[in-house]
mmCIF file of C-alpha atoms in Angstrom:
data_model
loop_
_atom_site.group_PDB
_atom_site.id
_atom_site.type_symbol
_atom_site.label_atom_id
_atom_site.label_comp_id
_atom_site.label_asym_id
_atom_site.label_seq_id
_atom_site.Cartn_x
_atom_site.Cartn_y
_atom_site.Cartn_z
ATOM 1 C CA UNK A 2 66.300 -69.615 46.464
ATOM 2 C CA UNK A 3 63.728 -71.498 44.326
ATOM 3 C CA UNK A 4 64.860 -71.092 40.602
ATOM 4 C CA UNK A 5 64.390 -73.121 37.528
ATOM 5 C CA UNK A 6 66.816 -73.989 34.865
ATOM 6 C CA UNK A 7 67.112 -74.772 30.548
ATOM 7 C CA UNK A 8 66.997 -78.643 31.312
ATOM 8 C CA UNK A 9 62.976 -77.850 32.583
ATOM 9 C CA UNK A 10 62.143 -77.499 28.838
ATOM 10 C CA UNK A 11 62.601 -80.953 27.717
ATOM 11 C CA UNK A 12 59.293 -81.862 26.326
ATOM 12 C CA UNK A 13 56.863 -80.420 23.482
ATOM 13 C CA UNK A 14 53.176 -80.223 23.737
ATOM 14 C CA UNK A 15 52.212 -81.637 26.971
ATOM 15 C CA UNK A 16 49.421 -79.972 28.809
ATOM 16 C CA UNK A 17 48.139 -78.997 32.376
ATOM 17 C CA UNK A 18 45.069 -77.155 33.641
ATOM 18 C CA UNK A 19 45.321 -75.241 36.880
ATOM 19 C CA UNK A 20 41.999 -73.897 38.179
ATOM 20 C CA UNK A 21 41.388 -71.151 40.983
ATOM 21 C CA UNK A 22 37.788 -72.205 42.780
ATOM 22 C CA UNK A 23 35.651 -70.809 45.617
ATOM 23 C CA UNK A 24 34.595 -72.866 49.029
ATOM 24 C CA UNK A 25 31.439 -71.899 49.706
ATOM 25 C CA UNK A 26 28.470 -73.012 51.605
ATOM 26 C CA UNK A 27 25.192 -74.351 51.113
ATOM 27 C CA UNK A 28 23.733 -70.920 50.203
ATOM 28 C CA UNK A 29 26.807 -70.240 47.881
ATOM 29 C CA UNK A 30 28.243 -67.858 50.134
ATOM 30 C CA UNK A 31 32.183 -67.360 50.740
ATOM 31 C CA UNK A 32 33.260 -69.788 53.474
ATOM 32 C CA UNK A 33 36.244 -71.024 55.437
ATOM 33 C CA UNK A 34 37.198 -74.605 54.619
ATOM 34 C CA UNK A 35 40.982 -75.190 53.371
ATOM 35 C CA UNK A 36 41.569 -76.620 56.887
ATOM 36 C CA UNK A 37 38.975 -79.161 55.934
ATOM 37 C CA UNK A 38 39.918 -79.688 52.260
ATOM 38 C CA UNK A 39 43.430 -78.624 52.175
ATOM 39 C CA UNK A 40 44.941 -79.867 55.644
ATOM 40 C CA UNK A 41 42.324 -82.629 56.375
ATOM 41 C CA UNK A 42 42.991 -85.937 55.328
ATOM 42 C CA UNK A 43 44.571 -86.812 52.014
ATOM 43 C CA UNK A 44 41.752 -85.846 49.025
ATOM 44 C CA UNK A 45 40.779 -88.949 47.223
ATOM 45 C CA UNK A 46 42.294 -89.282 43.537
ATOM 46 C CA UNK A 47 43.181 -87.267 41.431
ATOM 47 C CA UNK A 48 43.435 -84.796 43.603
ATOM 48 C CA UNK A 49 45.919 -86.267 45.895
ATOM 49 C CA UNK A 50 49.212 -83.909 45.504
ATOM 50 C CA UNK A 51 47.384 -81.869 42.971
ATOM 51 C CA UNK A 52 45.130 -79.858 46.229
ATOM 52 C CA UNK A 53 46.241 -76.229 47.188
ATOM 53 C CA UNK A 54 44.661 -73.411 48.624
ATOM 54 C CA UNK A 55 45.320 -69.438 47.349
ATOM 55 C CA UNK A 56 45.620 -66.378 50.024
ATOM 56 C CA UNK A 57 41.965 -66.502 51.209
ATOM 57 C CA UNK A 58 40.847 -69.007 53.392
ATOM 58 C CA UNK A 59 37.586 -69.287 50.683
ATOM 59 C CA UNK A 60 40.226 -70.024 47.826
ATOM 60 C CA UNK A 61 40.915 -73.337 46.234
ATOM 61 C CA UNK A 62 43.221 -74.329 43.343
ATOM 62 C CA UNK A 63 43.199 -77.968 41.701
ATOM 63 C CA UNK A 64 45.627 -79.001 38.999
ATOM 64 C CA UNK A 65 44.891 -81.887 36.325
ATOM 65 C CA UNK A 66 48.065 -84.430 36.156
ATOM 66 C CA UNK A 67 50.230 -84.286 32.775
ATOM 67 C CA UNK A 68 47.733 -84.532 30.149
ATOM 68 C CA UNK A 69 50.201 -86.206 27.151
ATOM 69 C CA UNK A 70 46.894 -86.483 24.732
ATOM 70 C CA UNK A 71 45.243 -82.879 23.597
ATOM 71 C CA UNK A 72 42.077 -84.570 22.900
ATOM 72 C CA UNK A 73 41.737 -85.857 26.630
ATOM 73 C CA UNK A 74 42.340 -82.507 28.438
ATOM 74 C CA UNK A 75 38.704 -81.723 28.621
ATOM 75 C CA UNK A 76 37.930 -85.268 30.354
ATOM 76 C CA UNK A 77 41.004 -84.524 33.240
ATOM 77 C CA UNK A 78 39.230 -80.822 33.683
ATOM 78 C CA UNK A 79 35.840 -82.730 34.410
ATOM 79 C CA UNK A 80 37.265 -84.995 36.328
ATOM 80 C CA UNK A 81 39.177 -82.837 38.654
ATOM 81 C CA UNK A 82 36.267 -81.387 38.989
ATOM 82 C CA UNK A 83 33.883 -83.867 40.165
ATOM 83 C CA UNK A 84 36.775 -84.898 42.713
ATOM 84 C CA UNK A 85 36.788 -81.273 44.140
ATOM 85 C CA UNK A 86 32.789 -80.987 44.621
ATOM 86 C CA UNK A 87 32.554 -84.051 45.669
ATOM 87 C CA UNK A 88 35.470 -83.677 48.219
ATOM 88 C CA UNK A 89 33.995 -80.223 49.711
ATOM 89 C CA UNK A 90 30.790 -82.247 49.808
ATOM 90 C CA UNK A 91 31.898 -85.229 51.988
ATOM 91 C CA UNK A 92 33.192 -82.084 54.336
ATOM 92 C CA UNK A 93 30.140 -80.025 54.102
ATOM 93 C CA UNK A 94 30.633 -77.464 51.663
ATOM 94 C CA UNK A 95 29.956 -76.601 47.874
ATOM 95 C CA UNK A 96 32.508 -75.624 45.109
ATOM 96 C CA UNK A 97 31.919 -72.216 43.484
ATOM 97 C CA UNK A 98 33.834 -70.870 39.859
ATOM 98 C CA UNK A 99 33.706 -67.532 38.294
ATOM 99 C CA UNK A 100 36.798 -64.974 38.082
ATOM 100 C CA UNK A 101 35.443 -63.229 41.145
ATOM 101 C CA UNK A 102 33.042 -64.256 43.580
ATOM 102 C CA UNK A 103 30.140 -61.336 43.394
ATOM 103 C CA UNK A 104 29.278 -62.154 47.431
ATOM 104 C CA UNK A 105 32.993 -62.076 48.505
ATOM 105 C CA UNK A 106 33.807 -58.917 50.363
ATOM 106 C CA UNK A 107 37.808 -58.809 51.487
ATOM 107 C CA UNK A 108 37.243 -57.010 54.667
ATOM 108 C CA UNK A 109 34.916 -59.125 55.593
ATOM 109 C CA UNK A 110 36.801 -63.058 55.010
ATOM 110 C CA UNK A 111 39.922 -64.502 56.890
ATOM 111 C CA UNK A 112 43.643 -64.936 55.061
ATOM 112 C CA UNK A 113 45.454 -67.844 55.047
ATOM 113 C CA UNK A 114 48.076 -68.113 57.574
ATOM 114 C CA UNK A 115 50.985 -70.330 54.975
ATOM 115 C CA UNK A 116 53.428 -68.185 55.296
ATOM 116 C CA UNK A 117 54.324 -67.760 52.323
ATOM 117 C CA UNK A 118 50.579 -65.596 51.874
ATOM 118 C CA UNK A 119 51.727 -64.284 55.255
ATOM 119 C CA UNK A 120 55.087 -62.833 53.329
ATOM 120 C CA UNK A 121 53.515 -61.528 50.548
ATOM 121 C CA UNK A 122 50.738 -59.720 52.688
ATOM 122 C CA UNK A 123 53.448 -57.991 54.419
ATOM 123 C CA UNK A 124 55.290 -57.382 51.760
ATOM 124 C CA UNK A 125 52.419 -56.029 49.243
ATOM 125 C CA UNK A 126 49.614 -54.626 51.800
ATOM 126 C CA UNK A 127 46.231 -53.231 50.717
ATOM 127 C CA UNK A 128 46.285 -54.436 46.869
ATOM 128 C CA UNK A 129 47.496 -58.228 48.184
ATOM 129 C CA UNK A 130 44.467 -57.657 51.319
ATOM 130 C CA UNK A 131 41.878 -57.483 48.929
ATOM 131 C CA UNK A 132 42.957 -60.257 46.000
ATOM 132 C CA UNK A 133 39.786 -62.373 46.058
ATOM 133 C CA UNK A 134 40.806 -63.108 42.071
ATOM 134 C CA UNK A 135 40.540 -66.853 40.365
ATOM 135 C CA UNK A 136 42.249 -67.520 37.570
ATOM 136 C CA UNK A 137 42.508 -69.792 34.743
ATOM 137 C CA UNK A 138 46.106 -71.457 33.986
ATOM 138 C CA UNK A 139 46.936 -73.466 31.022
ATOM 139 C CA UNK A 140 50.821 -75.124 30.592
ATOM 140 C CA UNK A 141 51.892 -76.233 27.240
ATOM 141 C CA UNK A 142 55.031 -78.150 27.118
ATOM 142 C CA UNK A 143 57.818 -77.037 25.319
ATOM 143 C CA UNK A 144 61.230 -78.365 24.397
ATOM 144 C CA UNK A 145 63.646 -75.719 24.495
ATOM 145 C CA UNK A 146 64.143 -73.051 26.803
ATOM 146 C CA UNK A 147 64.973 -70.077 24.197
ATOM 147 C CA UNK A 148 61.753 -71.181 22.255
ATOM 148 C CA UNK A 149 59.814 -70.959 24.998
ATOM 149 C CA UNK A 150 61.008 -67.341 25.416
ATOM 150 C CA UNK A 151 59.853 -66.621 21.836
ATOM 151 C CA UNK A 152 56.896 -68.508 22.175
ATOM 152 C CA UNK A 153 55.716 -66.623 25.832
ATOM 153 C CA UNK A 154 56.773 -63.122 23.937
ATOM 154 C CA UNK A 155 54.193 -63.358 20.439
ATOM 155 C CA UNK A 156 51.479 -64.691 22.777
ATOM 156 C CA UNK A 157 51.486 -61.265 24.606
ATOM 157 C CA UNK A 158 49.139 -59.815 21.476
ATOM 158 C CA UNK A 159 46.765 -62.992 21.838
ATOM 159 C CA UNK A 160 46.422 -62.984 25.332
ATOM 160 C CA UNK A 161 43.639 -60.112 25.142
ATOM 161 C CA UNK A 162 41.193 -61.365 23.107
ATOM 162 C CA UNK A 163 40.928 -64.655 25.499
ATOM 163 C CA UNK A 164 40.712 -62.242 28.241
ATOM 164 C CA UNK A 165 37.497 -60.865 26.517
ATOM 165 C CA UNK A 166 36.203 -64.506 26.038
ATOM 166 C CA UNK A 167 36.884 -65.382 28.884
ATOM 167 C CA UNK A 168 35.568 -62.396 30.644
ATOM 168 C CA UNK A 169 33.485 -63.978 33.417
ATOM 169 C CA UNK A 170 33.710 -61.221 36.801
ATOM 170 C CA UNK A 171 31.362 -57.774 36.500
ATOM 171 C CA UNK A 172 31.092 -57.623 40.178
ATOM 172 C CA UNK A 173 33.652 -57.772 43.031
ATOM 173 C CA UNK A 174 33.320 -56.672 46.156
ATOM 174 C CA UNK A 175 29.290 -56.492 46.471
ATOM 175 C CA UNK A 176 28.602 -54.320 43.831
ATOM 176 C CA UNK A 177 28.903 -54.411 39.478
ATOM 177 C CA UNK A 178 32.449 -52.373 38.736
ATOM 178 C CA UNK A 179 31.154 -51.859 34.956
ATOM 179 C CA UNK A 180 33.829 -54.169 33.749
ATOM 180 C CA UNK A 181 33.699 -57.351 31.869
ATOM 181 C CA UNK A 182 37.019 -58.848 33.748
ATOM 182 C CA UNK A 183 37.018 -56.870 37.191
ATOM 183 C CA UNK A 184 39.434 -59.831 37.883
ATOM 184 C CA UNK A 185 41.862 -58.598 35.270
ATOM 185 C CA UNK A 186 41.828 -55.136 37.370
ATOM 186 C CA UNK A 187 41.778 -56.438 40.751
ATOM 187 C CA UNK A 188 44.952 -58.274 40.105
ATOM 188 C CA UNK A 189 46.721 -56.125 38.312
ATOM 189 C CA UNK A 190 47.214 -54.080 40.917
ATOM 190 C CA UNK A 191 49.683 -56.345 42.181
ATOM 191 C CA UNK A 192 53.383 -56.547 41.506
ATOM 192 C CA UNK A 193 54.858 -58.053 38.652
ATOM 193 C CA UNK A 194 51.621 -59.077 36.832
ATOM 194 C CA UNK A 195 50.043 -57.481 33.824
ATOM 195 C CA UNK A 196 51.918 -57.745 30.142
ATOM 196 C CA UNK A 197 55.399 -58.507 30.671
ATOM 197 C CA UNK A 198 57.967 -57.002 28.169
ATOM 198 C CA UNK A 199 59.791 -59.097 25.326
ATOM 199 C CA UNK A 200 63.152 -61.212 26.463
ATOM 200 C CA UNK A 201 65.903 -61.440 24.210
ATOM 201 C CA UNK A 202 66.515 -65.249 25.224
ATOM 202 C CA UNK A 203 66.479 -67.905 27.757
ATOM 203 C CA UNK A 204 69.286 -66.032 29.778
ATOM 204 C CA UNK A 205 68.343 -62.682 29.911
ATOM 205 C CA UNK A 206 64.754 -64.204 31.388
ATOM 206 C CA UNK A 207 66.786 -66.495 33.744
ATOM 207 C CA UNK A 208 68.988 -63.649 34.910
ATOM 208 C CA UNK A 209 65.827 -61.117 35.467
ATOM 209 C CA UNK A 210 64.461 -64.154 37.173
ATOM 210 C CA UNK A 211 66.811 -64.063 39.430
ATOM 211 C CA UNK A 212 68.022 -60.752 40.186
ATOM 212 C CA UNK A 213 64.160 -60.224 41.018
ATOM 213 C CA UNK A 214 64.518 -63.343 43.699
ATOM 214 C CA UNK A 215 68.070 -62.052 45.115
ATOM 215 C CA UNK A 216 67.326 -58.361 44.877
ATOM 216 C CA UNK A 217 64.059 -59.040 47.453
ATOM 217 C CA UNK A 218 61.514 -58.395 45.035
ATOM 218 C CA UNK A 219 59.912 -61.832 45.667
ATOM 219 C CA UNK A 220 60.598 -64.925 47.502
ATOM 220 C CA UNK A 221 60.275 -67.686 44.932
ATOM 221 C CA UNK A 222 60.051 -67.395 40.759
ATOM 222 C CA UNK A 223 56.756 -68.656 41.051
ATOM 223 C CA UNK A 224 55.401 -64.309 42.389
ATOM 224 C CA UNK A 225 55.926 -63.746 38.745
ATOM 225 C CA UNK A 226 52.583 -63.529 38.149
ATOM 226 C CA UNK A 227 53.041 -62.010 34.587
ATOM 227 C CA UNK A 228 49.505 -62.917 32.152
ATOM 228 C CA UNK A 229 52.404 -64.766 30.512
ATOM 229 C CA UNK A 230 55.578 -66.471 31.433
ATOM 230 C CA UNK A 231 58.354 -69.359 30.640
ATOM 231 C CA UNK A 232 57.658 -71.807 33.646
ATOM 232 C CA UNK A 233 61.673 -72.980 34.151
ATOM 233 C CA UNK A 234 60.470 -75.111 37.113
ATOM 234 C CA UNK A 235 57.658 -77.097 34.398
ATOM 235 C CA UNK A 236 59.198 -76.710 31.377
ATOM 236 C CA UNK A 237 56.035 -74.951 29.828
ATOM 237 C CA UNK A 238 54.816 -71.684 28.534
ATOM 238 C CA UNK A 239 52.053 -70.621 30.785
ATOM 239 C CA UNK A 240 48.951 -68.831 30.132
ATOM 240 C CA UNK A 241 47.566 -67.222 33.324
ATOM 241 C CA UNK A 242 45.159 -64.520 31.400
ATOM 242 C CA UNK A 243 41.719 -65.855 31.579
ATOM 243 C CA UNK A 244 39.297 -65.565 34.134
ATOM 244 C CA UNK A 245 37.891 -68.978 35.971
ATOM 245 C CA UNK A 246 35.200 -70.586 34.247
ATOM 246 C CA UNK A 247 31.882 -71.575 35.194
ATOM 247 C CA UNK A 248 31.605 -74.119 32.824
ATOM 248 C CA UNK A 249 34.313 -76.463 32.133
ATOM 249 C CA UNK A 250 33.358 -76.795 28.640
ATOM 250 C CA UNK A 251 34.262 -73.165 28.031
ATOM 251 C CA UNK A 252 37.848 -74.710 30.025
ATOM 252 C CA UNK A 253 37.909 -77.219 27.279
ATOM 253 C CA UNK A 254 37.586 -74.893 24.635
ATOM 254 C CA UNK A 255 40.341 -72.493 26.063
ATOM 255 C CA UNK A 256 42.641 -75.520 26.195
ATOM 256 C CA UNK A 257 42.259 -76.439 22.807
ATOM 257 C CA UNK A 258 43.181 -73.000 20.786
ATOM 258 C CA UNK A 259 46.327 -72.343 23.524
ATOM 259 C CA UNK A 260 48.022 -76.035 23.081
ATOM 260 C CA UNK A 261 47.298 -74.873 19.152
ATOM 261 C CA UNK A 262 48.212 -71.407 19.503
ATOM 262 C CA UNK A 263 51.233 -72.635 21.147
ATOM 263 C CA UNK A 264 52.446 -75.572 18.856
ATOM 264 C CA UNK A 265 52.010 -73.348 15.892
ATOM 265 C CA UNK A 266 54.361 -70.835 17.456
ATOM 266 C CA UNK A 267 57.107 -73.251 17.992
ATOM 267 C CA UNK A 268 56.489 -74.282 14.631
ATOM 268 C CA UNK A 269 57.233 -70.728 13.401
ATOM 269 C CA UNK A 270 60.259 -70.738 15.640
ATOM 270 C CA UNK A 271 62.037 -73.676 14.327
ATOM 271 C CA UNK A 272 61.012 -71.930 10.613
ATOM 272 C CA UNK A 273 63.636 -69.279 11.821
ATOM 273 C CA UNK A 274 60.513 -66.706 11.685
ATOM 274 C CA UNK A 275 61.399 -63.266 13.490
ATOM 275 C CA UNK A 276 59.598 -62.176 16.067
ATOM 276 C CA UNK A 277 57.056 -59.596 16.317
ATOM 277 C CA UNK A 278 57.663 -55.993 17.535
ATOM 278 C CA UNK A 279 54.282 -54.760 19.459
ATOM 279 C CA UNK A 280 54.781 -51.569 22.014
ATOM 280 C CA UNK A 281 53.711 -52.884 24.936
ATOM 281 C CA UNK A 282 51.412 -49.816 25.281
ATOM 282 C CA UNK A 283 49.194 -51.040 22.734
ATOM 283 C CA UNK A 284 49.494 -54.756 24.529
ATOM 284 C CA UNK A 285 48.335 -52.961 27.606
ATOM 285 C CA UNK A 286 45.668 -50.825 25.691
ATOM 286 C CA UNK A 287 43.906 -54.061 24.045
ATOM 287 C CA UNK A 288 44.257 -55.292 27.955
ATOM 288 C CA UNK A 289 42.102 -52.425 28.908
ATOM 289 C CA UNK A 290 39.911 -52.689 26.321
ATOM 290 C CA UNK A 291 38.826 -56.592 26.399
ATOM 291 C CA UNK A 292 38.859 -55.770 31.079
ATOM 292 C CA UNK A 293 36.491 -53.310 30.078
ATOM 293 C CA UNK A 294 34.238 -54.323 26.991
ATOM 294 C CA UNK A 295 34.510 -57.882 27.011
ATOM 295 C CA UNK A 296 33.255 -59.155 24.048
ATOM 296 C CA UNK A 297 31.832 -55.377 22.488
ATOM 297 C CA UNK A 298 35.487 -53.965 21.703
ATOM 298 C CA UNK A 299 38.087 -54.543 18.913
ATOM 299 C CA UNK A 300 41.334 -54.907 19.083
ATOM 300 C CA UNK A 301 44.782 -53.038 17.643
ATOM 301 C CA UNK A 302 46.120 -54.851 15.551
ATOM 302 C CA UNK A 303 50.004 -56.268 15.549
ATOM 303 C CA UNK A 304 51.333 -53.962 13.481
ATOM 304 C CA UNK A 305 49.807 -51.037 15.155
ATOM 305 C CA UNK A 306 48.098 -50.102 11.530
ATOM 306 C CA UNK A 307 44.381 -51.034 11.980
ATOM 307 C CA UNK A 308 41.722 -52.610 14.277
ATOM 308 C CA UNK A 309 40.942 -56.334 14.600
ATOM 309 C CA UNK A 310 37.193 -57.256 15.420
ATOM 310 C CA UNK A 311 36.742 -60.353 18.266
ATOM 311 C CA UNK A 312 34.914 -61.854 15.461
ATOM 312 C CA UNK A 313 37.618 -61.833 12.705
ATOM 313 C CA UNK A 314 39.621 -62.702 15.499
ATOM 314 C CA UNK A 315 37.786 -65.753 16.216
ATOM 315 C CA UNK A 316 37.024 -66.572 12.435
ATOM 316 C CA UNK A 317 40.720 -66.257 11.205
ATOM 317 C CA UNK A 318 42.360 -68.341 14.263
ATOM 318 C CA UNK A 319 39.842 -70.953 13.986
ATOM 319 C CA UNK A 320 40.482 -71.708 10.570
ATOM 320 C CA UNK A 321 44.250 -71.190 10.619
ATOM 321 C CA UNK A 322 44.360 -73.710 13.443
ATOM 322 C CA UNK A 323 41.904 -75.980 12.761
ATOM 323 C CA UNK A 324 39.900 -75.486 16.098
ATOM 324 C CA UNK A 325 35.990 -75.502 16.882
ATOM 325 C CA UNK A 326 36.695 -73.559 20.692
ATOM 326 C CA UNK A 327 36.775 -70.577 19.740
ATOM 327 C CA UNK A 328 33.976 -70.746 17.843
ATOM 328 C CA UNK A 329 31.822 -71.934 20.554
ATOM 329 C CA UNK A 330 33.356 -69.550 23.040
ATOM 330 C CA UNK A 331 32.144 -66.622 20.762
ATOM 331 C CA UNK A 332 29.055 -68.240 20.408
ATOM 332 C CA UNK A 333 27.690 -68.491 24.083
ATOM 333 C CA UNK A 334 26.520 -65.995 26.116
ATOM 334 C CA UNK A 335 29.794 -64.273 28.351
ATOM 335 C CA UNK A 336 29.840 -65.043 31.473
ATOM 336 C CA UNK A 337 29.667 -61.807 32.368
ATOM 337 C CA UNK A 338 26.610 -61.131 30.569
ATOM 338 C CA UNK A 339 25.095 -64.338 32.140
ATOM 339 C CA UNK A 340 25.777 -62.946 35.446
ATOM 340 C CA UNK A 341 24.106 -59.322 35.135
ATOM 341 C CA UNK A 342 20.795 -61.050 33.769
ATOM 342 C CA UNK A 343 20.593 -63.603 36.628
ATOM 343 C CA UNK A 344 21.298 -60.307 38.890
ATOM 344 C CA UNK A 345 19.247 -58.402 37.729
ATOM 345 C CA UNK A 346 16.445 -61.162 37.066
ATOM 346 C CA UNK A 347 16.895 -62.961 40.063
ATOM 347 C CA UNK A 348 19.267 -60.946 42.305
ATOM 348 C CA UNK A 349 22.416 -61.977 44.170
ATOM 349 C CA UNK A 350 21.186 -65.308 45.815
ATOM 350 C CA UNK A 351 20.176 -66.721 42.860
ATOM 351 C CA UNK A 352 23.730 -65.798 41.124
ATOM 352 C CA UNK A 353 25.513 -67.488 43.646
ATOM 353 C CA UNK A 354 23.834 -70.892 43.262
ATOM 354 C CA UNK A 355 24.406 -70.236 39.324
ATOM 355 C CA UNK A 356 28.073 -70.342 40.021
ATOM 356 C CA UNK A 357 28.198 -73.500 42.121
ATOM 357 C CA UNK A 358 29.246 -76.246 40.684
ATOM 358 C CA UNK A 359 26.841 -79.154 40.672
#
């Protein structure tokens, strides 16, 4: 039974980046190749021990090492990054990023056969079949295992409007679903993802933890795929809402406001500040909205008594914290918009060399 314990939390403010990718070949089409890139020889630095595959045989996930400096997260993202691509190149393949692939059809591309995907394919059927999803993953450090708690349960209202920023997968399966975040859909029709509730402390998330491992639920704590959760095998509050990037930029930017985001609520934490009381029907309503809208919704607000625009969003966050990501984020053009104009310009081939990585 693989749990995780208090003495994980031992450490404020570090940082890693965790990044879902697509192997794909020279046309940027879906391809087999974690038996080349996965379970060839050892990847060259930094990848080494930081290489793993997802449940398709097309899926790729890197992870940065411990970042211990903020300011140098967005030079470990780019240069996990160049390792990848250039590791699928040396094997004959190309490295594509978006939160769903738009060529990837599930009936169409093999599983892979760890058996721990093999578990949770029997275990979950048809929505696990068809989970061609890539996340985004950010870990922030923190130092005590009941703040993390607090810390993972007020991020639950933020976690929305980064999905709409982040918003970068209109089409899935072959065709455009008429959402900004199909991937937010897609995987949410898993088990244990979505918003999770609020936890009192430390122990009643340890002992739901592990009543969900011993009652059969899941093999390992790590098939808590909530949008939010207290890593206790890390030691870090993990953000698993946004969609993979194209850009690593946009990664950068992403990194900066959570590490603040999160910092700031330990902050408030140690202040003795209570927490805040959200229904999580209006967390999973604002989920809806930014998987649907993207960028063109608003938001209800905390207290249930209002709307909050992306824009103020953006505006008030950046200023409170100090950060220029957001900013930027709100700035460019979504990633889902950027994919229906090349579609629609330039149709599908042309979309799938936008999303390889160069």
């Amino acid at each position: 039974m693989e749990l995780g314990s208090a003495d994980a939390f031992d450490r404020m403010g570090t940082l890693g980046v965790e990044e879902e990718f697509y192997i794909v070949d020279a046309d940027g089409r879906p391809t087999s190749g974690i038996d080349d890139l996965v379970y060839g020889p050892e990847p060259p630095e930094p990848l080494a021990g930081r290489l793993d595959h997802e449940l398709f045989q097309f899926t790729i996930e890197t992870q940065t090492p411990l970042i211990e400096d903020p300011d140098e997260a967005g030079a470990a993202v780019s240069t996990v990054r160049e390792a990848l691509v250039d590791h699928a190149a040396d094997h004959g393949y190309r490295i594509a990023a978006a939160g769903l692939h738009p060529a990837a059809k599930w009936r169409e591309l093999d599983h892979a056969t760890k058996p721990r995907y093999q578990a949770q394919l029997d275990r979950i059927q048809y929505p696990q079949h068809r989970n061609t999803t890539a996340g985004l993953h950010v870990h922030v450090g923190v130092d005590d295992a009941d703040k993390a708690v607090w810390v993972a349960n007020e991020l639950r209202w933020y976690l929305s409007p980064l999905l709409a920023l982040s918003a970068n997968s209109p089409f899935w399966n072959g065709f455009d679903t008429g959402l900004a975040s199909a991937r937010a859909k897609v995987f949410e029709n898993l088990p244990n993802t979505g918003m999770p509730t609020a936890f009192e402390d430390f122990e009643e998330f340890q002992r739901f933890e592990r009543r969900m491992v011993e009652y059969g639920s899941i093999d390992d704590r790590g098939e808590l795929w909530y949008d939010v959760r207290p890593h206790t095998g890390h030691g870090t509050v993990e953000i698993r809402t946004p969609d993979a990037q194209t850009d690593p930029e946009r990664v950068a930017d992403f990194v900066e406001y959570v590490h603040a985001l999160v910092l700031d609520l330990a902050d408030r934490y140690e202040s003795g500040e209570s927490g805040t009381s959200v229904r999580r029907e209006l967390l999973d309503e604002n989920k809806w909205r930014a998987t649907r809208y993207g960028r063109d919704t608003d938001f209800i607000a905390p207290d249930s008594e209002g709307v909050v625009s992306l824009d103020s969003f953006v505006e008030t966050e950046s200023d409170r914290l100090g950060v220029d990501g957001l900013r930027s984020l709100l700035d460019a053009e979504s990633g889902t918009a950027v994919q229906r104009r090349i579609h629609e310009e330039s149709g599908l081939d042309a979309l799938c060399e936008h999303l390889t990585l160069d």
